[in-house]
Tab-separated table of C-alpha atoms in Angstrom:
chain	number	residue	atom	x	y	z
A	232	UNK	CA	-53.110	22.993	-20.260
A	233	UNK	CA	-52.700	20.623	-23.227
A	234	UNK	CA	-49.868	21.418	-25.577
A	235	UNK	CA	-49.728	19.619	-29.006
A	236	UNK	CA	-46.925	19.365	-31.549
A	237	UNK	CA	-48.224	19.810	-35.071
A	238	UNK	CA	-46.820	20.206	-38.593
A	239	UNK	CA	-47.586	23.688	-39.880
A	240	UNK	CA	-49.983	24.640	-42.673
A	241	UNK	CA	-47.816	26.973	-44.666
A	242	UNK	CA	-50.823	28.653	-46.250
A	243	UNK	CA	-52.240	29.944	-42.940
A	244	UNK	CA	-49.746	29.510	-40.118
A	245	UNK	CA	-46.830	31.910	-40.729
A	246	UNK	CA	-48.449	35.093	-39.436
A	247	UNK	CA	-48.996	33.515	-36.022
A	248	UNK	CA	-45.554	31.830	-36.118
A	249	UNK	CA	-43.850	35.099	-36.925
A	250	UNK	CA	-45.622	36.907	-34.114
A	251	UNK	CA	-44.630	34.126	-31.625
A	252	UNK	CA	-41.077	34.334	-32.953
A	253	UNK	CA	-40.838	38.081	-32.375
A	254	UNK	CA	-42.397	37.853	-28.890
A	255	UNK	CA	-40.022	35.064	-27.988
A	256	UNK	CA	-36.855	36.907	-29.001
A	257	UNK	CA	-37.981	40.157	-27.510
A	258	UNK	CA	-38.223	38.669	-23.993
A	259	UNK	CA	-35.401	38.850	-23.090
A	260	UNK	CA	-34.098	40.981	-25.998
A	261	UNK	CA	-31.523	39.187	-28.190
A	262	UNK	CA	-29.727	41.668	-30.405
A	263	UNK	CA	-28.630	39.213	-33.065
A	264	UNK	CA	-32.303	38.696	-33.949
A	265	UNK	CA	-32.170	42.058	-35.750
A	266	UNK	CA	-29.829	40.601	-38.359
A	267	UNK	CA	-32.513	38.395	-39.810
A	268	UNK	CA	-35.655	40.170	-38.686
A	269	UNK	CA	-35.068	43.931	-38.352
A	270	UNK	CA	-37.618	46.434	-37.154
A	271	UNK	CA	-37.136	49.673	-39.088
A	272	UNK	CA	-38.367	52.225	-36.546
A	273	UNK	CA	-39.501	52.390	-32.950
A	274	UNK	CA	-43.286	52.696	-33.382
A	275	UNK	CA	-45.776	49.840	-32.974
A	276	UNK	CA	-46.630	50.298	-36.648
A	277	UNK	CA	-43.011	49.577	-37.592
A	278	UNK	CA	-43.043	46.465	-35.452
A	279	UNK	CA	-46.276	45.226	-36.977
A	280	UNK	CA	-44.877	45.782	-40.470
A	281	UNK	CA	-41.759	43.821	-39.572
A	282	UNK	CA	-43.862	40.878	-38.297
A	283	UNK	CA	-45.852	40.877	-41.507
A	284	UNK	CA	-42.696	40.992	-43.691
A	285	UNK	CA	-41.186	38.184	-41.617
A	286	UNK	CA	-44.266	35.997	-42.085
A	287	UNK	CA	-44.218	36.470	-45.841
A	288	UNK	CA	-40.423	35.803	-46.023
A	289	UNK	CA	-40.643	32.697	-43.803
A	290	UNK	CA	-43.373	31.304	-46.008
A	291	UNK	CA	-41.378	31.994	-49.147
A	292	UNK	CA	-38.260	30.444	-47.718
A	293	UNK	CA	-40.225	27.296	-46.653
A	294	UNK	CA	-41.916	27.019	-50.052
A	295	UNK	CA	-38.647	27.345	-51.972
A	296	UNK	CA	-36.535	25.025	-49.794
A	297	UNK	CA	-37.248	21.290	-49.927
A	298	UNK	CA	-35.099	20.738	-46.806
A	299	UNK	CA	-37.386	22.908	-44.716
A	300	UNK	CA	-39.476	21.217	-42.016
A	301	UNK	CA	-41.457	23.341	-39.543
A	302	UNK	CA	-43.270	22.170	-36.422
A	303	UNK	CA	-45.331	24.281	-34.009
A	304	UNK	CA	-46.606	23.637	-30.512
A	305	UNK	CA	-50.222	24.777	-30.022
A	306	UNK	CA	-52.122	25.385	-26.822
A	307	UNK	CA	-55.154	23.142	-27.439
A	308	UNK	CA	-57.286	25.174	-25.071
A	309	UNK	CA	-56.779	28.517	-26.836
A	310	UNK	CA	-55.329	27.712	-30.255
A	311	UNK	CA	-52.342	29.938	-29.483
A	312	UNK	CA	-48.951	29.092	-30.934
A	313	UNK	CA	-46.690	28.388	-27.958
A	314	UNK	CA	-43.467	27.770	-29.886
A	315	UNK	CA	-41.966	26.633	-33.129
A	316	UNK	CA	-38.912	25.068	-34.789
A	317	UNK	CA	-37.461	24.946	-38.199
A	318	UNK	CA	-35.320	21.946	-39.151
A	319	UNK	CA	-33.298	21.653	-42.355
A	320	UNK	CA	-32.937	17.983	-43.362
A	321	UNK	CA	-29.929	17.694	-45.662
A	322	UNK	CA	-29.767	14.215	-47.309
A	323	UNK	CA	-26.709	15.434	-49.181
A	324	UNK	CA	-23.810	17.646	-48.136
A	325	UNK	CA	-25.242	21.232	-48.387
A	326	UNK	CA	-21.787	22.727	-48.541
A	327	UNK	CA	-20.743	20.869	-51.686
A	328	UNK	CA	-22.585	23.550	-53.676
A	329	UNK	CA	-23.344	26.236	-51.141
A	330	UNK	CA	-26.143	28.769	-51.793
A	331	UNK	CA	-26.370	31.990	-49.921
A	332	UNK	CA	-29.765	33.585	-49.460
A	333	UNK	CA	-29.666	37.227	-50.674
A	334	UNK	CA	-30.118	39.639	-47.710
A	335	UNK	CA	-32.949	41.526	-49.390
A	336	UNK	CA	-34.639	42.546	-46.101
A	337	UNK	CA	-32.011	45.290	-45.723
A	338	UNK	CA	-31.542	48.068	-48.291
A	339	UNK	CA	-28.322	48.119	-50.308
A	340	UNK	CA	-25.509	49.741	-48.425
A	341	UNK	CA	-23.709	49.245	-45.183
A	342	UNK	CA	-26.503	47.593	-43.197
A	343	UNK	CA	-26.936	44.865	-45.855
A	344	UNK	CA	-23.190	44.295	-46.087
A	345	UNK	CA	-23.003	44.052	-42.271
A	346	UNK	CA	-25.841	41.469	-42.271
A	347	UNK	CA	-24.224	39.464	-45.157
A	348	UNK	CA	-20.879	39.254	-43.445
A	349	UNK	CA	-22.472	38.379	-40.105
A	350	UNK	CA	-24.342	35.461	-41.716
A	351	UNK	CA	-21.154	34.314	-43.490
A	352	UNK	CA	-19.307	34.322	-40.197
A	353	UNK	CA	-22.171	32.565	-38.431
A	354	UNK	CA	-22.234	29.632	-40.845
A	355	UNK	CA	-18.434	29.135	-41.064
A	356	UNK	CA	-17.979	26.676	-38.178
A	357	UNK	CA	-20.714	24.359	-39.429
A	358	UNK	CA	-19.483	24.618	-43.022
A	359	UNK	CA	-16.247	23.140	-41.765
A	360	UNK	CA	-17.589	20.549	-39.286
A	361	UNK	CA	-20.675	19.266	-41.241
A	362	UNK	CA	-19.390	18.450	-44.705
A	363	UNK	CA	-21.839	15.547	-44.990
A	364	UNK	CA	-25.586	14.780	-44.784
A	365	UNK	CA	-26.984	16.056	-41.552
A	366	UNK	CA	-29.926	17.859	-39.851
A	367	UNK	CA	-29.656	21.497	-38.860
A	368	UNK	CA	-31.847	23.140	-36.256
A	369	UNK	CA	-32.193	26.558	-37.869
A	370	UNK	CA	-34.355	28.077	-35.169
A	371	UNK	CA	-36.368	27.092	-32.134
A	372	UNK	CA	-38.386	29.337	-29.851
A	373	UNK	CA	-40.916	29.256	-27.007
A	374	UNK	CA	-43.310	32.123	-26.234
A	375	UNK	CA	-42.604	33.673	-22.777
A	376	UNK	CA	-46.133	32.595	-21.597
A	377	UNK	CA	-45.215	28.938	-22.119
A	378	UNK	CA	-41.668	28.625	-20.859
A	379	UNK	CA	-40.876	25.738	-18.497
A	380	UNK	CA	-43.859	23.829	-19.804
A	381	UNK	CA	-41.910	21.349	-21.973
A	382	UNK	CA	-42.431	23.148	-25.298
A	383	UNK	CA	-38.694	23.021	-26.223
A	384	UNK	CA	-38.455	19.309	-25.450
A	385	UNK	CA	-41.553	18.588	-27.520
A	386	UNK	CA	-40.129	20.439	-30.496
A	387	UNK	CA	-36.711	18.741	-30.091
A	388	UNK	CA	-38.350	15.327	-30.188
A	389	UNK	CA	-39.092	15.603	-33.921
A	390	UNK	CA	-35.467	16.246	-34.860
A	391	UNK	CA	-34.142	13.540	-32.577
A	392	UNK	CA	-36.452	10.942	-34.140
A	393	UNK	CA	-35.596	12.086	-37.650
A	394	UNK	CA	-31.886	11.761	-36.819
A	395	UNK	CA	-32.371	8.191	-35.840
A	396	UNK	CA	-34.413	7.431	-38.917
A	397	UNK	CA	-31.834	8.844	-41.296
A	398	UNK	CA	-28.781	7.947	-39.151
A	399	UNK	CA	-27.323	11.411	-39.457
A	400	UNK	CA	-25.994	13.890	-36.873
A	401	UNK	CA	-27.876	17.048	-35.789
A	402	UNK	CA	-26.028	20.389	-35.714
A	403	UNK	CA	-27.204	23.657	-34.219
A	404	UNK	CA	-25.831	27.066	-33.113
A	405	UNK	CA	-26.720	27.609	-29.495
A	406	UNK	CA	-27.334	30.882	-27.668
A	407	UNK	CA	-26.586	31.108	-23.924
A	408	UNK	CA	-30.303	30.656	-23.273
A	409	UNK	CA	-30.629	27.492	-25.291
A	410	UNK	CA	-27.477	25.604	-24.342
A	411	UNK	CA	-28.891	23.946	-21.161
A	412	UNK	CA	-31.725	22.378	-23.122
A	413	UNK	CA	-29.351	21.094	-25.854
A	414	UNK	CA	-26.842	19.654	-23.420
A	415	UNK	CA	-29.681	17.878	-21.563
A	416	UNK	CA	-30.713	16.200	-24.851
A	417	UNK	CA	-27.281	14.913	-25.696
A	418	UNK	CA	-25.624	17.729	-27.719
A	419	UNK	CA	-21.898	18.266	-27.344
A	420	UNK	CA	-19.905	21.446	-27.710
A	421	UNK	CA	-17.816	21.850	-30.879
A	422	UNK	CA	-16.763	25.471	-31.211
A	423	UNK	CA	-17.345	28.955	-29.824
A	424	UNK	CA	-18.125	31.463	-32.594
A	425	UNK	CA	-17.830	35.166	-31.736
A	426	UNK	CA	-19.162	37.195	-34.661
A	427	UNK	CA	-17.577	40.609	-35.242
A	428	UNK	CA	-18.006	41.656	-38.927
A	429	UNK	CA	-15.299	43.834	-40.455
A	430	UNK	CA	-15.223	46.275	-43.332
A	431	UNK	CA	-12.856	48.875	-44.758
A	432	UNK	CA	-15.641	51.390	-45.299
A	433	UNK	CA	-18.091	52.023	-42.479
A	434	UNK	CA	-20.960	54.093	-43.659
A	435	UNK	CA	-23.712	55.473	-41.311
A	436	UNK	CA	-25.962	52.406	-41.843
A	437	UNK	CA	-23.077	50.044	-41.002
A	438	UNK	CA	-22.396	51.958	-37.792
A	439	UNK	CA	-26.070	52.001	-36.878
A	440	UNK	CA	-26.546	48.283	-37.174
A	441	UNK	CA	-23.180	47.549	-35.570
A	442	UNK	CA	-24.248	49.643	-32.556
A	443	UNK	CA	-27.674	47.917	-32.408
A	444	UNK	CA	-26.358	44.319	-32.766
A	445	UNK	CA	-22.807	44.393	-31.430
A	446	UNK	CA	-20.652	41.265	-31.173
A	447	UNK	CA	-22.532	38.123	-30.233
A	448	UNK	CA	-21.548	34.583	-29.423
A	449	UNK	CA	-22.997	31.220	-30.481
A	450	UNK	CA	-21.747	27.746	-29.759
A	451	UNK	CA	-21.752	25.123	-32.592
A	452	UNK	CA	-23.039	21.896	-31.124
A	453	UNK	CA	-23.610	18.425	-32.430
A	454	UNK	CA	-25.671	15.428	-31.435
A	455	UNK	CA	-24.503	12.097	-32.928
A	456	UNK	CA	-27.157	10.050	-34.680
A	457	UNK	CA	-26.559	7.243	-32.251
A	458	UNK	CA	-26.078	9.596	-29.274
């Protein structure tokens, strides 16, 4: 098996990237994934529609954001996407003039409010610790068929090299599954972040997404540029 790291072609790659992303976070299931990429229903048709919407949104985010840098790992024998990573390279402090992406993938109401507050809580530790130019690993994933084959390390190499080139730290928010990889590549723990959104008015859609997602924990981690 030959696995190759490649830059993406935004015009054609996002459908395959989105599918790999969903299959990666479905095995094992990670409830927080629903905040950014919900499936509205239980049928296969609903899942396929969610993957299609995610591909379109990821492409739009990438096109609109000059800090966005995607890489993919491809199985050279089959052409299948084995994993991917999105890095945001901030050459200026992104929190000097913060911009929040509208949560348009949920309808107006409690579910959208829940997602908005969850994302606000999620970014808070980094907004306090990274008030300077830095690199942020927004997402990284490996398809279940390619785990323990070095895909994660291949994807991490791009960010580590860019960090050296720019002499800036890398930040990320780690799940329990990802923390061993990050610690092995020199990341240090900064803060535990348990996300439990609150509101004074809980409508049915708030309660539904709260039940589906529940509280979840990330760890803010940092790797010094000269680490």
